[in-house]
Amino acid sequence: MTHSAPRRVLSGMRPTGHLHMGHYKGVLENWLQLQRQHQCYFFAADWHALTTDYANPDIVRQTIWDMLIDWLAVGIDPAQSVIFIQSEVPEHAELHLLFSFMTPLPWLERVPTYKDQIEQLREKDLGTYGFLGYPLLQAADILIYLADAVPVGEDQVPHVELTREVARRFNHLYRKQGQPLFPEPAALLMPAAKLPGLDGRKMSKSYGNTIELAESWKTTEKKIKTMPTDPARVRRDDPGTPEKCPVWAYHRIYSSDEERQELDAGCRSAGIGCLDCKKVLLCHLEEELQPIRERREAIAGRMDDVRDIVREGNKKARLQASRTMDKVRRALKMGYRV
Ligand code: TRP
Ligand code: SF4
């Protein structure tokens, strides 16, 4: 982000269990950078998980702590950022309700993720009220903290646009005089999936092509060693083409220019074998993953501290949310002082 003025940044993630390297390189590294410069709010979007997994609340329950531990292990820092759980701040639901009165249905029906997801998740019945409304819940998540910047992936940009429209409509309806209550937040677009999966497709649990932050080094090592390479390199002395190799996508991220030059030449001339090439990558991966894994183990062994961190975060979030809700209730002529 080029802005250096501190902003109020908010982002959420659905709990889906252990995080993988795709989350780390694509999302969490970005959050780490933001938290150094801005006031950040990061939350586990457990209600959002229920919009599609309402029939399996156990999953949310099981996965939420694994995700929060991974956040802490990579360095999301409770001293700098507010870390909390969405459902622990019920004000989000109140704001969502109030927004629902003034949001035209077509605004929600035309959100691209709506029809896409219904198509993609055919095994679940997503013809529900809450599923249609979930981008509006997201708008409430964002606006309740008066956030002005929201790091999201490309698929979520329309949700931030909807958030801006909702903010504008609210300000227009209820704040004709005086300062607008809600800022119109900007989407901070995160680069699409920087790190592909082990098979070259998008890294995703459902493809079984991930490296999890929590897995043992032995497991990661084995995965890299068995990772497919340029199919033209059947034997050691067959020359290869790095661009045709999933391993190369990793070198682009992890290796230095000099290393890449050398590996590129070695691959094309069959001067090196794939295992030599992978060893260079393994070195870099170990350097990155080792401290995360160590921190993760230490943190997972102190669950009481983790709960304290989240309890503190919930409290801070609730304070901010309730301040905003006071203003919202007043704007809507509620707050009866009885
Ligand atoms: N909808 C987002 C996702 O599925 C998660 C999310 C919920 C979120 N509320 C948010 C992201 C607010 C940014 C801001 O990935
Ligand atoms: Fe891929 Fe490296 Fe093997 Fe070339 S040498 S095919 S880049 S693993």
mmCIF file of C-alpha atoms and ligand atoms in Angstrom:
data_model
loop_
_atom_site.group_PDB
_atom_site.id
_atom_site.type_symbol
_atom_site.label_atom_id
_atom_site.label_comp_id
_atom_site.label_asym_id
_atom_site.label_seq_id
_atom_site.Cartn_x
_atom_site.Cartn_y
_atom_site.Cartn_z
ATOM 1 C CA MET A 1 0.000 0.000 0.000
ATOM 2 C CA THR A 2 1.406 3.369 -0.911
ATOM 3 C CA HIS A 3 -0.505 5.339 1.706
ATOM 4 C CA SER A 4 1.638 6.141 4.662
ATOM 5 C CA ALA A 5 -0.995 7.981 6.705
ATOM 6 C CA PRO A 6 -2.292 5.581 9.327
ATOM 7 C CA ARG A 7 -5.655 4.221 8.431
ATOM 8 C CA ARG A 8 -8.152 2.003 10.049
ATOM 9 C CA VAL A 9 -7.863 -1.370 8.389
ATOM 10 C CA LEU A 10 -10.219 -4.286 8.844
ATOM 11 C CA SER A 11 -10.237 -7.780 7.448
ATOM 12 C CA GLY A 12 -11.863 -11.073 8.269
ATOM 13 C CA MET A 13 -11.242 -14.679 7.412
ATOM 14 C CA ARG A 14 -13.605 -17.582 7.569
ATOM 15 C CA PRO A 15 -12.366 -20.302 9.880
ATOM 16 C CA THR A 16 -11.471 -23.288 7.707
ATOM 17 C CA GLY A 17 -8.891 -24.934 9.956
ATOM 18 C CA HIS A 18 -5.139 -25.055 9.569
ATOM 19 C CA LEU A 19 -3.847 -22.386 7.251
ATOM 20 C CA HIS A 20 -1.523 -23.175 4.380
ATOM 21 C CA MET A 21 1.295 -21.405 2.581
ATOM 22 C CA GLY A 22 -1.179 -19.934 0.109
ATOM 23 C CA HIS A 23 -2.904 -18.090 2.964
ATOM 24 C CA TYR A 24 0.470 -17.035 4.288
ATOM 25 C CA LYS A 25 1.957 -15.651 1.082
ATOM 26 C CA GLY A 26 -1.358 -14.359 -0.263
ATOM 27 C CA VAL A 27 -3.027 -12.857 2.801
ATOM 28 C CA LEU A 28 -1.146 -12.995 6.084
ATOM 29 C CA GLU A 29 2.104 -11.433 4.839
ATOM 30 C CA ASN A 30 -0.024 -8.577 3.635
ATOM 31 C CA TRP A 31 -1.701 -8.244 7.024
ATOM 32 C CA LEU A 32 1.701 -8.276 8.732
ATOM 33 C CA GLN A 33 2.807 -5.363 6.651
ATOM 34 C CA LEU A 34 -0.401 -3.450 7.295
ATOM 35 C CA GLN A 35 -0.320 -3.944 11.033
ATOM 36 C CA ARG A 36 3.022 -2.147 11.252
ATOM 37 C CA GLN A 37 1.606 1.058 9.811
ATOM 38 C CA HIS A 38 -2.081 1.088 10.552
ATOM 39 C CA GLN A 39 -4.649 0.398 13.205
ATOM 40 C CA CYS A 40 -5.767 -3.063 12.188
ATOM 41 C CA TYR A 41 -8.758 -5.180 13.141
ATOM 42 C CA PHE A 42 -8.557 -8.856 12.199
ATOM 43 C CA PHE A 43 -11.395 -11.198 12.978
ATOM 44 C CA ALA A 44 -12.490 -14.798 12.597
ATOM 45 C CA ALA A 45 -15.678 -14.645 10.551
ATOM 46 C CA ASP A 46 -17.560 -17.491 12.205
ATOM 47 C CA TRP A 47 -20.994 -16.199 11.223
ATOM 48 C CA HIS A 48 -19.841 -16.013 7.624
ATOM 49 C CA ALA A 49 -18.805 -19.645 7.848
ATOM 50 C CA LEU A 50 -22.348 -20.475 8.967
ATOM 51 C CA THR A 51 -23.860 -18.867 5.867
ATOM 52 C CA THR A 52 -22.665 -21.915 3.941
ATOM 53 C CA ASP A 53 -22.064 -24.394 6.776
ATOM 54 C CA TYR A 54 -25.135 -23.722 8.872
ATOM 55 C CA ALA A 55 -25.779 -27.473 9.013
ATOM 56 C CA ASN A 56 -22.318 -28.161 10.534
ATOM 57 C CA PRO A 57 -21.610 -25.789 13.394
ATOM 58 C CA ASP A 58 -19.093 -28.331 14.744
ATOM 59 C CA ILE A 59 -16.737 -27.508 11.903
ATOM 60 C CA VAL A 60 -16.596 -23.847 12.856
ATOM 61 C CA ARG A 61 -16.027 -24.739 16.466
ATOM 62 C CA GLN A 62 -13.142 -27.058 15.631
ATOM 63 C CA THR A 63 -11.413 -24.868 13.105
ATOM 64 C CA ILE A 64 -11.537 -21.433 14.669
ATOM 65 C CA TRP A 65 -8.730 -21.968 17.197
ATOM 66 C CA ASP A 66 -6.426 -23.608 14.678
ATOM 67 C CA MET A 67 -6.804 -20.545 12.504
ATOM 68 C CA LEU A 68 -6.249 -18.075 15.337
ATOM 69 C CA ILE A 69 -3.143 -19.945 16.494
ATOM 70 C CA ASP A 70 -1.756 -19.782 12.967
ATOM 71 C CA TRP A 71 -2.358 -16.023 12.877
ATOM 72 C CA LEU A 72 -0.395 -15.588 16.071
ATOM 73 C CA ALA A 73 2.340 -17.957 14.906
ATOM 74 C CA VAL A 74 3.052 -15.923 11.775
ATOM 75 C CA GLY A 75 3.202 -12.727 13.795
ATOM 76 C CA ILE A 76 -0.223 -11.141 13.867
ATOM 77 C CA ASP A 77 0.448 -9.228 17.026
ATOM 78 C CA PRO A 78 -2.147 -8.495 19.705
ATOM 79 C CA ALA A 79 -0.040 -5.546 20.864
ATOM 80 C CA GLN A 80 -0.548 -3.898 17.483
ATOM 81 C CA SER A 81 -3.795 -5.308 16.129
ATOM 82 C CA VAL A 82 -7.207 -6.107 17.513
ATOM 83 C CA ILE A 83 -7.802 -9.840 17.075
ATOM 84 C CA PHE A 84 -11.343 -11.024 17.693
ATOM 85 C CA ILE A 85 -14.196 -13.370 16.860
ATOM 86 C CA GLN A 86 -17.158 -11.971 14.948
ATOM 87 C CA SER A 87 -19.931 -13.622 16.965
ATOM 88 C CA GLU A 88 -18.412 -12.230 20.180
ATOM 89 C CA VAL A 89 -19.424 -8.784 18.975
ATOM 90 C CA PRO A 90 -23.186 -9.116 18.467
ATOM 91 C CA GLU A 91 -23.384 -5.459 17.412
ATOM 92 C CA HIS A 92 -22.418 -6.645 13.924
ATOM 93 C CA ALA A 93 -25.790 -8.395 13.759
ATOM 94 C CA GLU A 94 -27.692 -5.329 14.905
ATOM 95 C CA LEU A 95 -26.072 -3.145 12.288
ATOM 96 C CA HIS A 96 -26.697 -5.807 9.658
ATOM 97 C CA LEU A 97 -30.391 -5.778 10.578
ATOM 98 C CA LEU A 98 -30.670 -2.013 10.360
ATOM 99 C CA PHE A 99 -28.844 -2.004 7.030
ATOM 100 C CA SER A 100 -31.201 -4.687 5.718
ATOM 101 C CA PHE A 101 -34.159 -2.284 5.849
ATOM 102 C CA MET A 102 -32.549 0.178 3.477
ATOM 103 C CA THR A 103 -30.713 -2.130 1.099
ATOM 104 C CA PRO A 104 -32.506 -2.774 -2.203
ATOM 105 C CA LEU A 105 -32.633 -6.492 -3.039
ATOM 106 C CA PRO A 106 -31.024 -6.053 -6.487
ATOM 107 C CA TRP A 107 -27.858 -4.740 -4.822
ATOM 108 C CA LEU A 108 -27.441 -8.171 -3.271
ATOM 109 C CA GLU A 109 -28.717 -10.242 -6.178
ATOM 110 C CA ARG A 110 -26.160 -8.775 -8.528
ATOM 111 C CA VAL A 111 -23.125 -9.507 -6.324
ATOM 112 C CA PRO A 112 -21.155 -11.946 -8.521
ATOM 113 C CA THR A 113 -20.220 -14.326 -5.701
ATOM 114 C CA TYR A 114 -23.910 -14.948 -5.044
ATOM 115 C CA LYS A 115 -24.782 -16.928 -8.167
ATOM 116 C CA ASP A 116 -21.260 -18.347 -8.491
ATOM 117 C CA GLN A 117 -21.291 -19.882 -5.062
ATOM 118 C CA ILE A 118 -24.787 -21.306 -5.403
ATOM 119 C CA GLU A 119 -23.563 -23.016 -8.583
ATOM 120 C CA GLN A 120 -20.307 -24.210 -7.069
ATOM 121 C CA LEU A 121 -21.707 -25.456 -3.789
ATOM 122 C CA ARG A 122 -24.647 -27.339 -5.248
ATOM 123 C CA GLU A 123 -24.550 -29.949 -2.506
ATOM 124 C CA LYS A 124 -25.619 -27.292 -0.015
ATOM 125 C CA ASP A 125 -28.941 -25.488 -0.122
ATOM 126 C CA LEU A 126 -27.877 -21.861 -0.365
ATOM 127 C CA GLY A 127 -31.267 -20.522 -1.364
ATOM 128 C CA THR A 128 -31.428 -18.915 2.056
ATOM 129 C CA TYR A 129 -32.110 -15.437 3.293
ATOM 130 C CA GLY A 130 -28.778 -15.262 5.135
ATOM 131 C CA PHE A 131 -26.731 -16.363 2.171
ATOM 132 C CA LEU A 132 -28.169 -13.640 -0.018
ATOM 133 C CA GLY A 133 -27.548 -11.142 2.753
ATOM 134 C CA TYR A 134 -24.030 -12.132 3.675
ATOM 135 C CA PRO A 135 -22.273 -9.347 1.743
ATOM 136 C CA LEU A 136 -24.413 -6.977 3.744
ATOM 137 C CA LEU A 137 -23.219 -8.607 6.943
ATOM 138 C CA GLN A 138 -19.728 -7.987 5.603
ATOM 139 C CA ALA A 139 -20.628 -4.329 5.073
ATOM 140 C CA ALA A 140 -21.680 -4.174 8.723
ATOM 141 C CA ASP A 141 -18.408 -5.878 9.766
ATOM 142 C CA ILE A 142 -16.469 -3.174 8.004
ATOM 143 C CA LEU A 143 -18.501 -0.087 8.766
ATOM 144 C CA ILE A 144 -19.055 -0.773 12.440
ATOM 145 C CA TYR A 145 -15.324 -0.060 12.964
ATOM 146 C CA LEU A 146 -15.459 2.942 10.620
ATOM 147 C CA ALA A 147 -12.725 1.183 8.653
ATOM 148 C CA ASP A 148 -11.454 3.040 5.646
ATOM 149 C CA ALA A 149 -9.323 0.313 4.102
ATOM 150 C CA VAL A 150 -10.116 -3.349 3.561
ATOM 151 C CA PRO A 151 -7.493 -5.803 2.278
ATOM 152 C CA VAL A 152 -9.317 -8.382 0.148
ATOM 153 C CA GLY A 153 -8.804 -10.745 -2.747
ATOM 154 C CA GLU A 154 -10.234 -9.945 -6.134
ATOM 155 C CA ASP A 155 -13.429 -11.959 -5.614
ATOM 156 C CA GLN A 156 -14.281 -9.799 -2.608
ATOM 157 C CA VAL A 157 -13.926 -6.414 -4.280
ATOM 158 C CA PRO A 158 -17.651 -6.260 -5.164
ATOM 159 C CA HIS A 159 -18.400 -6.703 -1.456
ATOM 160 C CA VAL A 160 -16.364 -3.626 -0.629
ATOM 161 C CA GLU A 161 -18.153 -1.762 -3.398
ATOM 162 C CA LEU A 162 -21.484 -2.756 -1.900
ATOM 163 C CA THR A 163 -20.162 -1.538 1.452
ATOM 164 C CA ARG A 164 -19.438 1.854 -0.069
ATOM 165 C CA GLU A 165 -22.940 2.050 -1.508
ATOM 166 C CA VAL A 166 -24.486 1.128 1.816
ATOM 167 C CA ALA A 167 -22.385 3.743 3.617
ATOM 168 C CA ARG A 168 -23.424 6.369 1.094
ATOM 169 C CA ARG A 169 -27.095 5.449 1.358
ATOM 170 C CA PHE A 170 -27.027 5.503 5.132
ATOM 171 C CA ASN A 171 -25.269 8.860 5.225
ATOM 172 C CA HIS A 172 -27.707 10.229 2.683
ATOM 173 C CA LEU A 173 -30.849 8.999 4.465
ATOM 174 C CA TYR A 174 -29.935 9.780 8.040
ATOM 175 C CA ARG A 175 -27.161 12.323 7.974
ATOM 176 C CA LYS A 176 -28.433 14.974 5.625
ATOM 177 C CA GLN A 177 -27.065 17.589 7.920
ATOM 178 C CA GLY A 178 -23.772 17.260 9.643
ATOM 179 C CA GLN A 179 -20.854 14.932 9.083
ATOM 180 C CA PRO A 180 -21.437 11.608 7.355
ATOM 181 C CA LEU A 181 -21.333 8.832 9.928
ATOM 182 C CA PHE A 182 -19.661 6.188 7.797
ATOM 183 C CA PRO A 183 -16.511 6.596 5.714
ATOM 184 C CA GLU A 184 -16.527 4.922 2.304
ATOM 185 C CA PRO A 185 -13.840 2.265 2.637
ATOM 186 C CA ALA A 186 -11.339 1.464 -0.103
ATOM 187 C CA ALA A 187 -10.502 -2.080 -1.127
ATOM 188 C CA LEU A 188 -6.792 -2.846 -0.858
ATOM 189 C CA LEU A 189 -6.457 -5.455 -3.537
ATOM 190 C CA MET A 190 -4.161 -8.294 -2.546
ATOM 191 C CA PRO A 191 -2.264 -10.027 -5.342
ATOM 192 C CA ALA A 192 -4.137 -13.114 -6.482
ATOM 193 C CA ALA A 193 -2.738 -16.394 -5.129
ATOM 194 C CA LYS A 194 0.969 -15.677 -5.232
ATOM 195 C CA LEU A 195 1.932 -19.195 -4.339
ATOM 196 C CA PRO A 196 0.363 -21.983 -6.385
ATOM 197 C CA GLY A 197 -0.287 -25.433 -4.982
ATOM 198 C CA LEU A 198 2.127 -28.336 -5.263
ATOM 199 C CA ASP A 199 0.527 -29.408 -8.553
ATOM 200 C CA GLY A 200 0.579 -25.930 -10.077
ATOM 201 C CA ARG A 201 -3.149 -25.284 -9.573
ATOM 202 C CA LYS A 202 -4.418 -22.815 -6.992
ATOM 203 C CA MET A 203 -3.353 -23.927 -3.512
ATOM 204 C CA SER A 204 -6.483 -25.219 -1.846
ATOM 205 C CA LYS A 205 -7.410 -27.773 0.746
ATOM 206 C CA SER A 206 -9.996 -29.255 -1.606
ATOM 207 C CA TYR A 207 -7.297 -30.038 -4.184
ATOM 208 C CA GLY A 208 -5.034 -31.691 -1.614
ATOM 209 C CA ASN A 209 -2.069 -29.664 -2.891
ATOM 210 C CA THR A 210 -1.206 -27.592 0.163
ATOM 211 C CA ILE A 211 1.695 -27.077 2.528
ATOM 212 C CA GLU A 212 0.196 -26.361 5.931
ATOM 213 C CA LEU A 213 1.917 -24.011 8.351
ATOM 214 C CA ALA A 214 1.400 -26.531 11.131
ATOM 215 C CA GLU A 215 2.738 -29.631 9.401
ATOM 216 C CA SER A 216 6.081 -31.207 10.310
ATOM 217 C CA TRP A 217 9.193 -30.354 8.344
ATOM 218 C CA LYS A 218 9.428 -34.005 7.339
ATOM 219 C CA THR A 219 6.040 -33.800 5.696
ATOM 220 C CA THR A 220 6.885 -30.605 3.829
ATOM 221 C CA GLU A 221 10.196 -32.045 2.679
ATOM 222 C CA LYS A 222 8.504 -35.148 1.342
ATOM 223 C CA LYS A 223 5.877 -33.096 -0.472
ATOM 224 C CA ILE A 224 8.499 -30.971 -2.208
ATOM 225 C CA LYS A 225 10.635 -33.968 -3.108
ATOM 226 C CA THR A 226 7.688 -35.688 -4.758
ATOM 227 C CA MET A 227 6.367 -32.534 -6.372
ATOM 228 C CA PRO A 228 5.881 -32.876 -10.136
ATOM 229 C CA THR A 229 8.425 -31.113 -12.359
ATOM 230 C CA ASP A 230 8.654 -30.396 -16.072
ATOM 231 C CA PRO A 231 7.276 -33.647 -17.546
ATOM 232 C CA ALA A 232 10.000 -33.501 -20.231
ATOM 233 C CA ARG A 233 12.634 -34.299 -17.608
ATOM 234 C CA VAL A 234 11.947 -38.003 -17.370
ATOM 235 C CA ARG A 235 15.571 -38.948 -16.844
ATOM 236 C CA ARG A 236 18.335 -37.035 -15.127
ATOM 237 C CA ASP A 237 20.000 -36.094 -18.419
ATOM 238 C CA ASP A 238 16.818 -34.836 -20.123
ATOM 239 C CA PRO A 239 16.960 -31.044 -20.335
ATOM 240 C CA GLY A 240 13.971 -29.093 -18.959
ATOM 241 C CA THR A 241 12.155 -25.806 -19.255
ATOM 242 C CA PRO A 242 11.665 -24.011 -15.946
ATOM 243 C CA GLU A 243 8.487 -22.220 -17.099
ATOM 244 C CA LYS A 244 6.823 -25.596 -17.505
ATOM 245 C CA CYS A 245 7.608 -26.643 -13.956
ATOM 246 C CA PRO A 246 5.510 -25.976 -10.818
ATOM 247 C CA VAL A 247 8.696 -25.900 -8.737
ATOM 248 C CA TRP A 248 9.798 -22.869 -10.698
ATOM 249 C CA ALA A 249 6.822 -20.854 -9.463
ATOM 250 C CA TYR A 250 8.235 -21.382 -5.983
ATOM 251 C CA HIS A 251 11.740 -20.329 -7.006
ATOM 252 C CA ARG A 252 10.273 -17.130 -8.389
ATOM 253 C CA ILE A 253 9.118 -16.285 -4.880
ATOM 254 C CA TYR A 254 11.877 -17.737 -2.754
ATOM 255 C CA SER A 255 15.146 -17.672 -4.660
ATOM 256 C CA SER A 256 17.466 -14.807 -5.482
ATOM 257 C CA ASP A 257 18.115 -13.641 -9.047
ATOM 258 C CA GLU A 258 21.552 -15.241 -8.997
ATOM 259 C CA GLU A 259 20.208 -18.534 -7.767
ATOM 260 C CA ARG A 260 17.511 -18.481 -10.401
ATOM 261 C CA GLN A 261 20.008 -17.765 -13.146
ATOM 262 C CA GLU A 262 22.115 -20.704 -12.126
ATOM 263 C CA LEU A 263 19.165 -23.059 -11.728
ATOM 264 C CA ASP A 264 17.672 -21.968 -15.020
ATOM 265 C CA ALA A 265 20.898 -22.743 -16.858
ATOM 266 C CA GLY A 266 21.287 -26.033 -14.985
ATOM 267 C CA CYS A 267 17.752 -27.110 -15.827
ATOM 268 C CA ARG A 268 18.000 -26.282 -19.523
ATOM 269 C CA SER A 269 21.357 -28.029 -19.932
ATOM 270 C CA ALA A 270 20.497 -30.937 -17.623
ATOM 271 C CA GLY A 271 23.551 -29.856 -15.671
ATOM 272 C CA ILE A 272 21.560 -30.289 -12.465
ATOM 273 C CA GLY A 273 18.903 -32.770 -11.478
ATOM 274 C CA CYS A 274 15.470 -31.830 -10.161
ATOM 275 C CA LEU A 275 16.430 -32.913 -6.691
ATOM 276 C CA ASP A 276 19.371 -30.461 -6.698
ATOM 277 C CA CYS A 277 16.986 -27.763 -7.786
ATOM 278 C CA LYS A 278 14.493 -28.671 -5.071
ATOM 279 C CA LYS A 279 17.188 -28.651 -2.402
ATOM 280 C CA VAL A 280 17.772 -24.949 -2.970
ATOM 281 C CA LEU A 281 14.054 -24.357 -2.518
ATOM 282 C CA LEU A 282 13.889 -26.527 0.581
ATOM 283 C CA CYS A 283 16.569 -24.394 2.202
ATOM 284 C CA HIS A 284 14.512 -21.260 1.714
ATOM 285 C CA LEU A 285 11.301 -22.911 2.820
ATOM 286 C CA GLU A 286 12.867 -24.239 5.970
ATOM 287 C CA GLU A 287 14.204 -20.829 6.832
ATOM 288 C CA GLU A 288 10.715 -19.375 6.549
ATOM 289 C CA LEU A 289 8.733 -22.194 8.117
ATOM 290 C CA GLN A 290 10.978 -23.178 10.999
ATOM 291 C CA PRO A 291 10.367 -20.086 13.162
ATOM 292 C CA ILE A 292 6.650 -20.172 12.398
ATOM 293 C CA ARG A 293 6.442 -23.808 13.407
ATOM 294 C CA GLU A 294 8.365 -23.176 16.618
ATOM 295 C CA ARG A 295 6.158 -20.281 17.553
ATOM 296 C CA ARG A 296 3.091 -22.271 16.668
ATOM 297 C CA GLU A 297 4.057 -25.093 18.984
ATOM 298 C CA ALA A 298 4.810 -22.706 21.819
ATOM 299 C CA ILE A 299 1.506 -20.898 21.350
ATOM 300 C CA ALA A 300 -0.564 -24.056 21.000
ATOM 301 C CA GLY A 301 0.835 -25.172 24.354
ATOM 302 C CA ARG A 302 -0.491 -22.029 26.036
ATOM 303 C CA MET A 303 -4.144 -22.026 25.097
ATOM 304 C CA ASP A 304 -5.036 -19.963 28.143
ATOM 305 C CA ASP A 305 -2.927 -17.120 26.760
ATOM 306 C CA VAL A 306 -4.553 -17.482 23.367
ATOM 307 C CA ARG A 307 -7.983 -17.229 24.970
ATOM 308 C CA ASP A 308 -6.836 -14.144 26.925
ATOM 309 C CA ILE A 309 -5.635 -12.501 23.723
ATOM 310 C CA VAL A 310 -8.917 -13.133 21.962
ATOM 311 C CA ARG A 311 -10.940 -12.097 25.020
ATOM 312 C CA GLU A 312 -9.042 -8.792 25.104
ATOM 313 C CA GLY A 313 -9.559 -8.348 21.371
ATOM 314 C CA ASN A 314 -13.274 -9.056 21.668
ATOM 315 C CA LYS A 315 -13.503 -6.442 24.377
ATOM 316 C CA LYS A 316 -11.728 -3.766 22.355
ATOM 317 C CA ALA A 317 -13.806 -4.554 19.294
ATOM 318 C CA ARG A 318 -17.029 -4.445 21.294
ATOM 319 C CA LEU A 319 -16.137 -1.057 22.717
ATOM 320 C CA GLN A 320 -15.589 0.416 19.275
ATOM 321 C CA ALA A 321 -18.670 -1.317 17.866
ATOM 322 C CA SER A 322 -20.906 -0.083 20.645
ATOM 323 C CA ARG A 323 -19.701 3.486 20.133
ATOM 324 C CA THR A 324 -20.677 3.307 16.494
ATOM 325 C CA MET A 325 -24.014 1.715 17.364
ATOM 326 C CA ASP A 326 -24.837 4.570 19.743
ATOM 327 C CA LYS A 327 -24.473 6.953 16.843
ATOM 328 C CA VAL A 328 -26.415 4.694 14.497
ATOM 329 C CA ARG A 329 -29.297 4.338 16.955
ATOM 330 C CA ARG A 330 -29.409 8.078 17.405
ATOM 331 C CA ALA A 331 -29.399 8.617 13.640
ATOM 332 C CA LEU A 332 -32.373 6.240 13.415
ATOM 333 C CA LYS A 333 -34.172 8.060 16.229
ATOM 334 C CA MET A 334 -33.759 5.173 18.634
ATOM 335 C CA GLY A 335 -31.931 5.219 21.931
ATOM 336 C CA TYR A 336 -34.993 5.932 24.036
ATOM 337 C CA ARG A 337 -33.166 6.651 27.279
ATOM 338 C CA VAL A 338 -35.666 4.644 29.283
HETATM 339 N N1 TRP B 1 -16.276 -12.659 3.197
HETATM 340 C C1 TRP B 1 -14.864 -12.802 3.431
HETATM 341 C C2 TRP B 1 -14.398 -14.110 2.839
HETATM 342 O O1 TRP B 1 -15.211 -14.994 2.622
HETATM 343 C C3 TRP B 1 -14.528 -12.757 4.895
HETATM 344 C C4 TRP B 1 -14.990 -11.490 5.514
HETATM 345 C C5 TRP B 1 -16.065 -11.348 6.306
HETATM 346 C C6 TRP B 1 -14.383 -10.210 5.395
HETATM 347 N N2 TRP B 1 -16.198 -10.054 6.704
HETATM 348 C C7 TRP B 1 -15.181 -9.333 6.164
HETATM 349 C C8 TRP B 1 -13.281 -9.733 4.710
HETATM 350 C C9 TRP B 1 -14.892 -7.988 6.240
HETATM 351 C C10 TRP B 1 -12.989 -8.365 4.788
HETATM 352 C C11 TRP B 1 -13.797 -7.503 5.555
HETATM 353 O O2 TRP B 1 -13.221 -14.251 2.586
HETATM 354 FE FE1 SF4 B 2 11.770 -27.918 -12.425
HETATM 355 FE FE2 SF4 B 2 14.092 -27.405 -11.306
HETATM 356 FE FE3 SF4 B 2 13.595 -29.799 -12.398
HETATM 357 FE FE4 SF4 B 2 13.910 -27.688 -13.945
HETATM 358 S S1 SF4 B 2 15.473 -28.600 -12.594
HETATM 359 S S2 SF4 B 2 12.328 -29.244 -14.132
HETATM 360 S S3 SF4 B 2 12.978 -26.087 -12.716
HETATM 361 S S4 SF4 B 2 12.612 -28.907 -10.612
#
